[in-house]
Amino acid sequence: MQALALALAAPDLPQSLVITRQALTLAQQLGDVKGQTRALLLLSTLARRQTNYEQARHYAQQAQRLFVRQANRRGLSQVYLELSLIDLIQGNFAQAINAGLRGLPLAEQTGAVMTQTRLQATLGSLYARLGDHNAAIPMLKAALRNGEGKDPQVTISAATELGTVYQEQKNWRLALRYFQQALQIAREQQDQQSETVALVNLADAYWSQGNYAQARVYSGQARARAHAAQDTYILPNAELILAKLYLHTHQLDSALTLARHALQLSQQARSQTNLQDANKLLAQAYAQRGNFTEAYRHQRLYMAYSDTLKGEETQRKTSALRYGYELDKKQAQIALLTKTRQLQAQQSIRQRQQLYALLAGLGSVVLVAGLLWRNVVLKQRANQRLNAKNDQIAQQRDNLNRTLTQLKATQNQLIQREKMASLGELTAGVAHEIQNPLNFINNFAEVSVELAAELATELAQENISSKGQPLITELLQDLTQNQQKIHQHGQRADGIVKNMLAHSRSGAGQHQLLDVNALAQEAWRLAYQGARTKNSHFKAKLALHLAPNLGSVSGIASDITQALLNLFANACYATAEKQKQLGAAYQPEIVLTTRDLGTQVEIQIRDNGIGVAPAIGEKIFQPFFTTKPPGEGTGLGLSLSYDIITKGYGGSLTFISEEGEFTAFTCVVPRQPAEDQTEI
């Protein structure tokens, strides 16, 4: 595979990706499965280094499927290493530990020493980030020992993580020792990026123990190297340490400049930890300068990021502990079943031997044969009881697996509901706070229009010079138009607020069995009447393709009616706009189709209107996104429908469209909501 060798030697990642894709295509054409797996793993690594994590996961999973077909356990250990690294970088610690623990036994069994060492380093890093130092230190030391002299990258990574663990324990001597070791290996390997990381770690360690002179030396070196290499991922760390040093010496201008630049780079890299540290520094610097407005703003951002990181930390620890507990329990059950089968096999062999002895001595020792036969019968009964017990153990194991799956699903639902409830409360609070001043604006604007009219009437009765009359009349007209505009836009804002309240309101009422066909037709009637109210010339044909004996779904009538009403209203608007463009030659048509999918019901609403441009297709369900002119839409209708169907009922809402031709929205709703289907 010369192409793969060229990809590894390529000086930049984009060029490496192009070469490796060419190698993958060639291997697929030749039917070379080994070449395909090597190319897929390399593509996953290159995509991960470009922070394209979804693409990296896609390539790794393709390689995993090929290795499973080949029963290649050594290759699977490499796949699990790559998946663990992808989840580690993204902060998905529970998934990363899961992948690492699945890959480590495979690497040990197949003698893949390099993969085993890298998995040890990865798992050690995960345990360190979760704060489990007792588990992290032995794993990292094993990785450091196995990788020394063989895998410099793993050695550097293990030494760096050990230094971080000992720094958190305030063991400065060991922390500096391992950071210096990582720096020495990076310099021997001429690995500039790892050398820069080691310099940042040394600067932070010296800052933590109050040695500001050494911290300034190492952070200055790290910043210069990162700036020269245009490494925007490491540069913020060096700049934040320098900013802390300047803040400590009351050099506020330098501290603010560095902290602001670090904040900008961290926003681009989406580094939560750096964003937290940068906002904290900016809040302190602005407070010392006396700019308390900016200090308060950055303090609020710092607290928000801090809360986010703490919440994620707690969740990760809980997930990891729970996973470890379930894993240990399953392993114990598997070990028990294996031992039971071994005993059963040994008993079967012993029984056969005894039976042969009985048959050999049957002619001469009838009494002994009878006693032995009785012994065999008793053992067979015991074996039957043992088999029954074995079946009970297997059934209990299956029940435990199902219960674990249901618990995980329930936990995910509870987390999602809690997030949506918090977001709904925030949105409702903001909308209620806006509603009162908005009502004052609308009321006073309306009163001002009436006062302007009365003023015009009064002035008409007064003796005003011919020179001043036109000017006064013009000013009154402008004032009246301004008040009318204020009232018009105030009404639009009032509509947005009401839609926000509808968007944040969770479904109220009890679930009941609903006739989907009748409910959809009622939603059409309401939407059509609303469209005719706005435009009396609008007429549309409704074509019905309703599934007979469709049955019912369990839900809240107002929720599903609201979701379908928004979709029908969108269809009416699209056809009305196209009728304005084409005139009488165009006939608006809306098609309502329902289908029985067994445990689900499908509802499709299709129109022959203006369609949706491909450029805005991805944004169509986003709150407040609309293509309608001002005053005709708030951008919350489709978003509300999407939340009701997907989050409220666990269904799906998708659409297909061709610009200028048609748009079709498809809702799939379970007959029973997700919470009703989950048994705990």
CSV table of N, CA and C in Angstrom, one decimal, residues 2-141:
chain,number,residue,atom,x,y,z
A,2,GLN,N,1.5,1.6,-1.2
A,2,GLN,CA,2.3,2.7,-1.2
A,2,GLN,C,1.5,4.0,-0.9
A,3,ALA,N,0.2,4.0,-1.3
A,3,ALA,CA,-0.5,5.3,-1.0
A,3,ALA,C,-0.6,5.6,0.4
A,4,LEU,N,-0.8,4.5,1.3
A,4,LEU,CA,-0.9,4.7,2.7
A,4,LEU,C,0.4,5.3,3.3
A,5,ALA,N,1.5,4.8,2.7
A,5,ALA,CA,2.9,5.3,3.2
A,5,ALA,C,3.0,6.7,2.8
A,6,LEU,N,2.5,7.1,1.6
A,6,LEU,CA,2.6,8.5,1.2
A,6,LEU,C,1.7,9.4,2.1
A,7,ALA,N,0.5,8.8,2.5
A,7,ALA,CA,-0.3,9.6,3.4
A,7,ALA,C,0.3,9.9,4.8
A,8,LEU,N,1.0,8.8,5.3
A,8,LEU,CA,1.6,9.0,6.6
A,8,LEU,C,2.8,10.0,6.5
A,9,ALA,N,3.4,10.1,5.4
A,9,ALA,CA,4.5,11.0,5.2
A,9,ALA,C,4.1,12.4,4.7
A,10,ALA,N,2.9,12.6,4.4
A,10,ALA,CA,2.4,13.9,3.9
A,10,ALA,C,2.6,15.0,4.9
A,11,PRO,N,3.0,16.2,4.5
A,11,PRO,CA,3.3,17.2,5.5
A,11,PRO,C,2.0,17.9,6.1
A,12,ASP,N,0.8,17.7,5.5
A,12,ASP,CA,-0.3,18.4,6.0
A,12,ASP,C,-1.5,17.4,5.9
A,13,LEU,N,-2.5,17.6,6.8
A,13,LEU,CA,-3.6,16.7,7.0
A,13,LEU,C,-4.5,16.7,5.7
A,14,PRO,N,-4.9,17.8,5.1
A,14,PRO,CA,-5.7,17.7,3.9
A,14,PRO,C,-5.1,16.9,2.8
A,15,GLN,N,-3.8,17.0,2.6
A,15,GLN,CA,-3.1,16.2,1.6
A,15,GLN,C,-3.2,14.7,2.0
A,16,SER,N,-3.0,14.4,3.3
A,16,SER,CA,-3.0,13.0,3.7
A,16,SER,C,-4.4,12.4,3.5
A,17,LEU,N,-5.4,13.2,3.8
A,17,LEU,CA,-6.8,12.7,3.6
A,17,LEU,C,-7.1,12.4,2.1
A,18,VAL,N,-6.6,13.2,1.2
A,18,VAL,CA,-6.8,12.9,-0.2
A,18,VAL,C,-6.1,11.7,-0.6
A,19,ILE,N,-4.9,11.5,-0.2
A,19,ILE,CA,-4.1,10.3,-0.6
A,19,ILE,C,-4.7,9.0,0.0
A,20,THR,N,-5.2,9.1,1.3
A,20,THR,CA,-5.8,8.0,1.9
A,20,THR,C,-7.1,7.6,1.3
A,21,ARG,N,-7.9,8.6,0.9
A,21,ARG,CA,-9.1,8.2,0.2
A,21,ARG,C,-8.9,7.5,-1.1
A,22,GLN,N,-7.8,8.0,-1.8
A,22,GLN,CA,-7.5,7.3,-3.0
A,22,GLN,C,-7.1,5.8,-2.7
A,23,ALA,N,-6.3,5.6,-1.7
A,23,ALA,CA,-5.9,4.3,-1.3
A,23,ALA,C,-7.1,3.4,-1.0
A,24,LEU,N,-8.1,4.0,-0.3
A,24,LEU,CA,-9.3,3.2,0.1
A,24,LEU,C,-10.1,2.8,-1.2
A,25,THR,N,-10.2,3.8,-2.1
A,25,THR,CA,-10.9,3.5,-3.4
A,25,THR,C,-10.2,2.3,-4.1
A,26,LEU,N,-8.9,2.4,-4.2
A,26,LEU,CA,-8.1,1.4,-4.9
A,26,LEU,C,-8.3,0.0,-4.2
A,27,ALA,N,-8.3,0.0,-2.9
A,27,ALA,CA,-8.4,-1.3,-2.1
A,27,ALA,C,-9.8,-1.9,-2.3
A,28,GLN,N,-10.8,-1.0,-2.4
A,28,GLN,CA,-12.2,-1.5,-2.7
A,28,GLN,C,-12.3,-2.1,-4.1
A,29,GLN,N,-11.7,-1.4,-5.0
A,29,GLN,CA,-11.7,-2.0,-6.4
A,29,GLN,C,-11.0,-3.3,-6.5
A,30,LEU,N,-9.9,-3.5,-5.8
A,30,LEU,CA,-9.2,-4.7,-5.8
A,30,LEU,C,-9.7,-5.8,-4.9
A,31,GLY,N,-10.7,-5.4,-4.0
A,31,GLY,CA,-11.2,-6.4,-3.1
A,31,GLY,C,-10.3,-6.7,-1.9
A,32,ASP,N,-9.4,-5.8,-1.7
A,32,ASP,CA,-8.4,-6.0,-0.6
A,32,ASP,C,-8.9,-5.5,0.7
A,33,VAL,N,-9.5,-6.5,1.5
A,33,VAL,CA,-10.1,-6.1,2.8
A,33,VAL,C,-9.1,-5.6,3.8
A,34,LYS,N,-7.9,-6.2,3.8
A,34,LYS,CA,-6.9,-5.7,4.7
A,34,LYS,C,-6.5,-4.2,4.4
A,35,GLY,N,-6.3,-3.9,3.1
A,35,GLY,CA,-6.0,-2.6,2.7
A,35,GLY,C,-7.1,-1.6,3.1
A,36,GLN,N,-8.4,-2.1,2.9
A,36,GLN,CA,-9.5,-1.2,3.2
A,36,GLN,C,-9.6,-0.9,4.7
A,37,THR,N,-9.3,-1.9,5.6
A,37,THR,CA,-9.3,-1.6,7.1
A,37,THR,C,-8.2,-0.6,7.5
A,38,ARG,N,-7.0,-0.8,6.9
A,38,ARG,CA,-5.9,0.1,7.2
A,38,ARG,C,-6.2,1.5,6.8
A,39,ALA,N,-6.8,1.7,5.6
A,39,ALA,CA,-7.1,3.0,5.1
A,39,ALA,C,-8.2,3.6,5.9
A,40,LEU,N,-9.3,2.8,6.3
A,40,LEU,CA,-10.4,3.4,7.1
A,40,LEU,C,-9.9,3.9,8.5
A,41,LEU,N,-9.0,3.1,9.1
A,41,LEU,CA,-8.5,3.5,10.4
A,41,LEU,C,-7.6,4.8,10.3
A,42,LEU,N,-6.8,4.9,9.2
A,42,LEU,CA,-6.0,6.0,9.0
A,42,LEU,C,-6.9,7.3,8.7
A,43,LEU,N,-8.0,7.1,7.9
A,43,LEU,CA,-8.9,8.2,7.7
A,43,LEU,C,-9.6,8.6,9.0
A,44,SER,N,-9.9,7.7,9.8
A,44,SER,CA,-10.5,8.1,11.1
A,44,SER,C,-9.5,8.9,12.0
A,45,THR,N,-8.3,8.5,12.0
A,45,THR,CA,-7.3,9.3,12.8
A,45,THR,C,-7.1,10.7,12.2
A,46,LEU,N,-7.0,10.8,10.8
A,46,LEU,CA,-6.8,12.1,10.2
A,46,LEU,C,-8.0,13.0,10.5
A,47,ALA,N,-9.2,12.4,10.4
A,47,ALA,CA,-10.4,13.2,10.6
A,47,ALA,C,-10.5,13.7,12.1
A,48,ARG,N,-10.1,12.8,13.0
A,48,ARG,CA,-10.0,13.2,14.4
A,48,ARG,C,-9.1,14.4,14.6
A,49,ARG,N,-7.9,14.3,14.0
A,49,ARG,CA,-6.9,15.4,14.2
A,49,ARG,C,-7.4,16.7,13.6
A,50,GLN,N,-8.4,16.6,12.6
A,50,GLN,CA,-9.0,17.9,12.1
A,50,GLN,C,-10.3,18.3,12.8
A,51,THR,N,-10.5,17.6,14.0
A,51,THR,CA,-11.7,17.8,14.8
A,51,THR,C,-13.0,17.6,14.1
A,52,ASN,N,-12.9,16.7,13.1
A,52,ASN,CA,-14.2,16.3,12.4
A,52,ASN,C,-14.6,14.9,13.0
A,53,TYR,N,-15.2,15.0,14.2
A,53,TYR,CA,-15.4,13.8,15.0
A,53,TYR,C,-16.4,12.9,14.4
A,54,GLU,N,-17.5,13.4,13.8
A,54,GLU,CA,-18.5,12.5,13.3
A,54,GLU,C,-18.0,11.7,12.1
A,55,GLN,N,-17.2,12.4,11.3
A,55,GLN,CA,-16.6,11.6,10.1
A,55,GLN,C,-15.6,10.6,10.7
A,56,ALA,N,-14.8,11.0,11.7
A,56,ALA,CA,-13.9,10.0,12.3
A,56,ALA,C,-14.6,8.8,12.8
A,57,ARG,N,-15.7,9.0,13.5
A,57,ARG,CA,-16.5,7.9,14.0
A,57,ARG,C,-17.1,7.0,12.9
A,58,HIS,N,-17.5,7.7,11.8
A,58,HIS,CA,-18.0,6.9,10.7
A,58,HIS,C,-17.0,6.0,10.1
A,59,TYR,N,-15.8,6.5,9.8
A,59,TYR,CA,-14.7,5.6,9.3
A,59,TYR,C,-14.4,4.5,10.2
A,60,ALA,N,-14.3,4.8,11.6
A,60,ALA,CA,-13.9,3.7,12.5
A,60,ALA,C,-15.0,2.6,12.5
A,61,GLN,N,-16.3,3.0,12.5
A,61,GLN,CA,-17.3,2.0,12.5
A,61,GLN,C,-17.4,1.2,11.2
A,62,GLN,N,-17.0,1.8,10.1
A,62,GLN,CA,-16.9,1.0,8.8
A,62,GLN,C,-15.8,-0.1,9.0
A,63,ALA,N,-14.6,0.3,9.6
A,63,ALA,CA,-13.5,-0.6,9.8
A,63,ALA,C,-14.0,-1.7,10.8
A,64,GLN,N,-14.8,-1.3,11.8
A,64,GLN,CA,-15.3,-2.3,12.8
A,64,GLN,C,-16.1,-3.4,12.1
A,65,ARG,N,-17.0,-3.0,11.2
A,65,ARG,CA,-17.8,-4.0,10.5
A,65,ARG,C,-17.0,-5.0,9.7
A,66,LEU,N,-16.0,-4.5,9.1
A,66,LEU,CA,-15.1,-5.4,8.3
A,66,LEU,C,-14.3,-6.3,9.2
A,67,PHE,N,-13.8,-5.8,10.3
A,67,PHE,CA,-13.1,-6.7,11.3
A,67,PHE,C,-14.0,-7.7,11.9
A,68,VAL,N,-15.3,-7.4,12.2
A,68,VAL,CA,-16.3,-8.3,12.7
A,68,VAL,C,-16.5,-9.5,11.8
A,69,ARG,N,-16.7,-9.1,10.5
A,69,ARG,CA,-16.9,-10.1,9.4
A,69,ARG,C,-15.7,-11.1,9.4
A,70,GLN,N,-14.5,-10.6,9.6
A,70,GLN,CA,-13.3,-11.4,9.5
A,70,GLN,C,-13.0,-12.1,10.8
A,71,ALA,N,-13.7,-11.8,11.9
A,71,ALA,CA,-13.4,-12.3,13.3
A,71,ALA,C,-12.0,-11.9,13.7
A,72,ASN,N,-11.6,-10.7,13.3
A,72,ASN,CA,-10.2,-10.2,13.5
A,72,ASN,C,-10.2,-9.4,14.9
A,73,ARG,N,-9.9,-10.1,16.0
A,73,ARG,CA,-9.9,-9.5,17.3
A,73,ARG,C,-8.8,-8.4,17.5
A,74,ARG,N,-7.7,-8.7,16.8
A,74,ARG,CA,-6.6,-7.7,16.9
A,74,ARG,C,-7.0,-6.4,16.2
A,75,GLY,N,-7.6,-6.4,15.1
A,75,GLY,CA,-8.1,-5.2,14.4
A,75,GLY,C,-9.2,-4.5,15.2
A,76,LEU,N,-10.1,-5.3,15.8
A,76,LEU,CA,-11.2,-4.7,16.7
A,76,LEU,C,-10.6,-4.0,17.8
A,77,SER,N,-9.5,-4.5,18.4
A,77,SER,CA,-8.9,-3.7,19.5
A,77,SER,C,-8.4,-2.3,19.0
A,78,GLN,N,-7.9,-2.2,17.8
A,78,GLN,CA,-7.5,-0.9,17.2
A,78,GLN,C,-8.7,0.0,17.0
A,79,VAL,N,-9.8,-0.6,16.6
A,79,VAL,CA,-11.0,0.2,16.4
A,79,VAL,C,-11.5,0.8,17.7
A,80,TYR,N,-11.5,-0.1,18.7
A,80,TYR,CA,-12.0,0.4,20.0
A,80,TYR,C,-11.1,1.5,20.6
A,81,LEU,N,-9.7,1.4,20.3
A,81,LEU,CA,-8.8,2.5,20.7
A,81,LEU,C,-9.2,3.8,20.0
A,82,GLU,N,-9.5,3.7,18.7
A,82,GLU,CA,-9.8,4.9,18.0
A,82,GLU,C,-11.1,5.5,18.5
A,83,LEU,N,-12.2,4.7,18.7
A,83,LEU,CA,-13.4,5.2,19.2
A,83,LEU,C,-13.3,5.8,20.6
A,84,SER,N,-12.4,5.2,21.5
A,84,SER,CA,-12.2,5.7,22.8
A,84,SER,C,-11.6,7.1,22.7
A,85,LEU,N,-10.6,7.3,21.8
A,85,LEU,CA,-9.9,8.6,21.7
A,85,LEU,C,-10.9,9.6,21.2
A,86,ILE,N,-11.8,9.3,20.3
A,86,ILE,CA,-12.8,10.2,19.7
A,86,ILE,C,-13.7,10.7,20.8
A,87,ASP,N,-14.2,9.7,21.7
A,87,ASP,CA,-15.1,10.1,22.8
A,87,ASP,C,-14.4,10.9,23.9
A,88,LEU,N,-13.1,10.5,24.1
A,88,LEU,CA,-12.3,11.2,25.1
A,88,LEU,C,-12.1,12.7,24.8
A,89,ILE,N,-11.8,13.0,23.5
A,89,ILE,CA,-11.6,14.4,23.1
A,89,ILE,C,-12.9,15.2,23.2
A,90,GLN,N,-14.1,14.5,22.9
A,90,GLN,CA,-15.4,15.2,22.9
A,90,GLN,C,-16.0,15.3,24.3
A,91,GLY,N,-15.3,14.7,25.3
A,91,GLY,CA,-15.8,14.7,26.7
A,91,GLY,C,-16.9,13.7,27.0
A,92,ASN,N,-17.0,12.7,26.1
A,92,ASN,CA,-18.0,11.6,26.3
A,92,ASN,C,-17.3,10.5,27.1
A,93,PHE,N,-17.1,10.7,28.4
A,93,PHE,CA,-16.2,9.8,29.2
A,93,PHE,C,-16.7,8.4,29.4
A,94,ALA,N,-18.1,8.3,29.6
A,94,ALA,CA,-18.6,7.0,29.8
A,94,ALA,C,-18.5,6.1,28.6
A,95,GLN,N,-18.8,6.7,27.4
A,95,GLN,CA,-18.6,5.9,26.1
A,95,GLN,C,-17.1,5.6,25.9
A,96,ALA,N,-16.2,6.6,26.2
A,96,ALA,CA,-14.8,6.3,26.0
A,96,ALA,C,-14.3,5.2,26.9
A,97,ILE,N,-14.7,5.1,28.2
A,97,ILE,CA,-14.3,4.0,29.0
A,97,ILE,C,-14.9,2.7,28.5
A,98,ASN,N,-16.1,2.7,28.1
A,98,ASN,CA,-16.8,1.5,27.5
A,98,ASN,C,-15.9,1.0,26.4
A,99,ALA,N,-15.6,1.8,25.4
A,99,ALA,CA,-14.8,1.4,24.2
A,99,ALA,C,-13.4,0.9,24.7
A,100,GLY,N,-12.8,1.6,25.6
A,100,GLY,CA,-11.4,1.2,26.1
A,100,GLY,C,-11.4,-0.1,26.8
A,101,LEU,N,-12.4,-0.4,27.6
A,101,LEU,CA,-12.5,-1.6,28.4
A,101,LEU,C,-12.8,-2.8,27.4
A,102,ARG,N,-13.5,-2.5,26.3
A,102,ARG,CA,-13.8,-3.6,25.4
A,102,ARG,C,-12.6,-3.9,24.5
A,103,GLY,N,-11.8,-2.9,24.3
A,103,GLY,CA,-10.6,-3.1,23.4
A,103,GLY,C,-9.4,-3.7,24.2
A,104,LEU,N,-9.2,-3.4,25.5
A,104,LEU,CA,-8.1,-3.8,26.2
A,104,LEU,C,-7.9,-5.3,26.3
A,105,PRO,N,-9.0,-6.1,26.7
A,105,PRO,CA,-8.9,-7.6,26.7
A,105,PRO,C,-8.5,-8.2,25.3
A,106,LEU,N,-9.1,-7.6,24.2
A,106,LEU,CA,-8.7,-8.1,22.9
A,106,LEU,C,-7.3,-7.9,22.6
A,107,ALA,N,-6.7,-6.7,22.9
A,107,ALA,CA,-5.3,-6.4,22.7
A,107,ALA,C,-4.4,-7.4,23.5
A,108,GLU,N,-4.8,-7.6,24.7
A,108,GLU,CA,-4.0,-8.5,25.6
A,108,GLU,C,-4.0,-10.0,25.0
A,109,GLN,N,-5.2,-10.4,24.6
A,109,GLN,CA,-5.4,-11.8,24.1
A,109,GLN,C,-4.6,-12.0,22.8
A,110,THR,N,-4.6,-11.0,21.9
A,110,THR,CA,-3.9,-11.2,20.6
A,110,THR,C,-2.5,-10.7,20.6
A,111,GLY,N,-1.9,-10.3,21.8
A,111,GLY,CA,-0.5,-9.9,21.8
A,111,GLY,C,-0.2,-8.5,21.1
A,112,ALA,N,-1.3,-7.7,21.0
A,112,ALA,CA,-1.1,-6.4,20.3
A,112,ALA,C,-0.5,-5.4,21.4
A,113,VAL,N,0.8,-5.4,21.6
A,113,VAL,CA,1.4,-4.7,22.7
A,113,VAL,C,1.2,-3.2,22.5
A,114,MET,N,1.4,-2.7,21.3
A,114,MET,CA,1.3,-1.2,21.1
A,114,MET,C,-0.1,-0.7,21.3
A,115,THR,N,-1.1,-1.5,20.8
A,115,THR,CA,-2.5,-1.1,21.0
A,115,THR,C,-2.8,-1.2,22.5
A,116,GLN,N,-2.3,-2.3,23.2
A,116,GLN,CA,-2.6,-2.4,24.6
A,116,GLN,C,-2.0,-1.2,25.4
A,117,THR,N,-0.8,-0.8,25.0
A,117,THR,CA,-0.2,0.3,25.8
A,117,THR,C,-1.0,1.6,25.5
A,118,ARG,N,-1.4,1.8,24.3
A,118,ARG,CA,-2.2,3.1,24.0
A,118,ARG,C,-3.5,3.0,24.7
A,119,LEU,N,-4.2,1.9,24.8
A,119,LEU,CA,-5.4,1.8,25.5
A,119,LEU,C,-5.2,2.0,27.0
A,120,GLN,N,-4.1,1.5,27.6
A,120,GLN,CA,-3.8,1.8,29.0
A,120,GLN,C,-3.6,3.3,29.2
A,121,ALA,N,-2.9,4.0,28.3
A,121,ALA,CA,-2.7,5.4,28.5
A,121,ALA,C,-4.1,6.2,28.3
A,122,THR,N,-4.9,5.7,27.4
A,122,THR,CA,-6.2,6.4,27.2
A,122,THR,C,-7.1,6.2,28.5
A,123,LEU,N,-7.2,4.9,29.0
A,123,LEU,CA,-8.0,4.7,30.2
A,123,LEU,C,-7.5,5.4,31.4
A,124,GLY,N,-6.1,5.5,31.5
A,124,GLY,CA,-5.6,6.2,32.6
A,124,GLY,C,-5.9,7.7,32.5
A,125,SER,N,-5.9,8.3,31.3
A,125,SER,CA,-6.3,9.7,31.2
A,125,SER,C,-7.8,9.9,31.5
A,126,LEU,N,-8.6,8.9,31.2
A,126,LEU,CA,-10.1,9.0,31.5
A,126,LEU,C,-10.3,9.0,33.0
A,127,TYR,N,-9.6,8.0,33.7
A,127,TYR,CA,-9.8,7.9,35.1
A,127,TYR,C,-9.3,9.2,35.8
A,128,ALA,N,-8.2,9.8,35.2
A,128,ALA,CA,-7.6,11.0,35.8
A,128,ALA,C,-8.6,12.2,35.7
A,129,ARG,N,-9.3,12.3,34.6
A,129,ARG,CA,-10.2,13.4,34.4
A,129,ARG,C,-11.5,13.2,35.2
A,130,LEU,N,-11.8,12.0,35.5
A,130,LEU,CA,-12.9,11.7,36.4
A,130,LEU,C,-12.6,11.9,37.9
A,131,GLY,N,-11.3,12.1,38.2
A,131,GLY,CA,-10.8,12.3,39.6
A,131,GLY,C,-10.6,11.0,40.3
A,132,ASP,N,-10.6,9.9,39.6
A,132,ASP,CA,-10.3,8.6,40.2
A,132,ASP,C,-8.8,8.3,40.1
A,133,HIS,N,-8.0,9.0,41.0
A,133,HIS,CA,-6.6,8.9,40.9
A,133,HIS,C,-6.1,7.5,41.3
A,134,ASN,N,-6.7,6.8,42.2
A,134,ASN,CA,-6.3,5.5,42.6
A,134,ASN,C,-6.3,4.5,41.4
A,135,ALA,N,-7.3,4.7,40.5
A,135,ALA,CA,-7.3,3.8,39.3
A,135,ALA,C,-6.4,4.4,38.2
A,136,ALA,N,-6.2,5.7,38.1
A,136,ALA,CA,-5.5,6.3,37.0
A,136,ALA,C,-4.0,6.1,37.1
A,137,ILE,N,-3.4,6.2,38.4
A,137,ILE,CA,-2.0,6.2,38.5
A,137,ILE,C,-1.4,4.8,38.1
A,138,PRO,N,-1.9,3.6,38.6
A,138,PRO,CA,-1.4,2.4,38.1
A,138,PRO,C,-1.5,2.2,36.6
A,139,MET,N,-2.6,2.6,36.0
A,139,MET,CA,-2.8,2.4,34.6
A,139,MET,C,-1.8,3.3,33.8
A,140,LEU,N,-1.6,4.5,34.2
A,140,LEU,CA,-0.7,5.4,33.5
A,140,LEU,C,0.8,4.9,33.7
A,141,LYS,N,1.1,4.4,34.8
A,141,LYS,CA,2.5,3.9,35.0
A,141,LYS,C,2.7,2.7,34.2
